Phi, psi and omega in degrees: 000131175260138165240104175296113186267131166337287164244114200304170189243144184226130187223132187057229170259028191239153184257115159273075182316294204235139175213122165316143121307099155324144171292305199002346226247352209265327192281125160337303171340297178308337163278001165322127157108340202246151191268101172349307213273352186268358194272339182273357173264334164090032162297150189314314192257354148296350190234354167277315171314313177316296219258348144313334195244348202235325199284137170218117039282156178307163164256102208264157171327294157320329181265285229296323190301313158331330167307141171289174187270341145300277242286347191257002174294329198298298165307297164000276204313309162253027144279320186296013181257333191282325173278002174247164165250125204303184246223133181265160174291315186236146176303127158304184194260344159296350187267301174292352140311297196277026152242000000 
């Protein structure tokens, strides 16, 4: 997953346009030090911390602070998929008993 950002970012003499979601974002791990509930509330520096570690090119702190405020809803946006648990398809068998 990619976030094309409104306004690019500029580090060194090059503009960083489009920035990966890493699977990085797939490991338990990428949440080390940080408390599930401020990253599932989407707080500002759990999900800034977050996106240092899952983005690439990486992301530093400063460029995150820096981000318009779409680009960092944006990111917001193709995390949540990864932080949620998807919706099942097929009904459990507690589910289809108990009707």
């Amino acid at each position: 997953m990619s976030v094309t950002l409104t306004t690019p970012i500029k580090r060194d003499n090059k503009e960083i346009s489009t920035v990966v979601i890493t699977d990085t974002i797939k490991q338990a791990g990428s949440l080390r030090g940080l408390r599930l509930v401020d990253v599932l509330n989407f707080d500002y520096d759990a999900i800034s911390t977050l996106l240092t570690r899952v983005t690439s090119p990486a992301l530093t702190s400063l460029e995150i602070s820096t981000l318009d405020t779409g680009d960092f809803v944006s990111f917001i946006e193709e995390l949540t998929p990864f932080l949620t648990k998807a919706a099942p398809s097929v009904p459990g068998v507690a589910e289809t008993e108990s009707k």
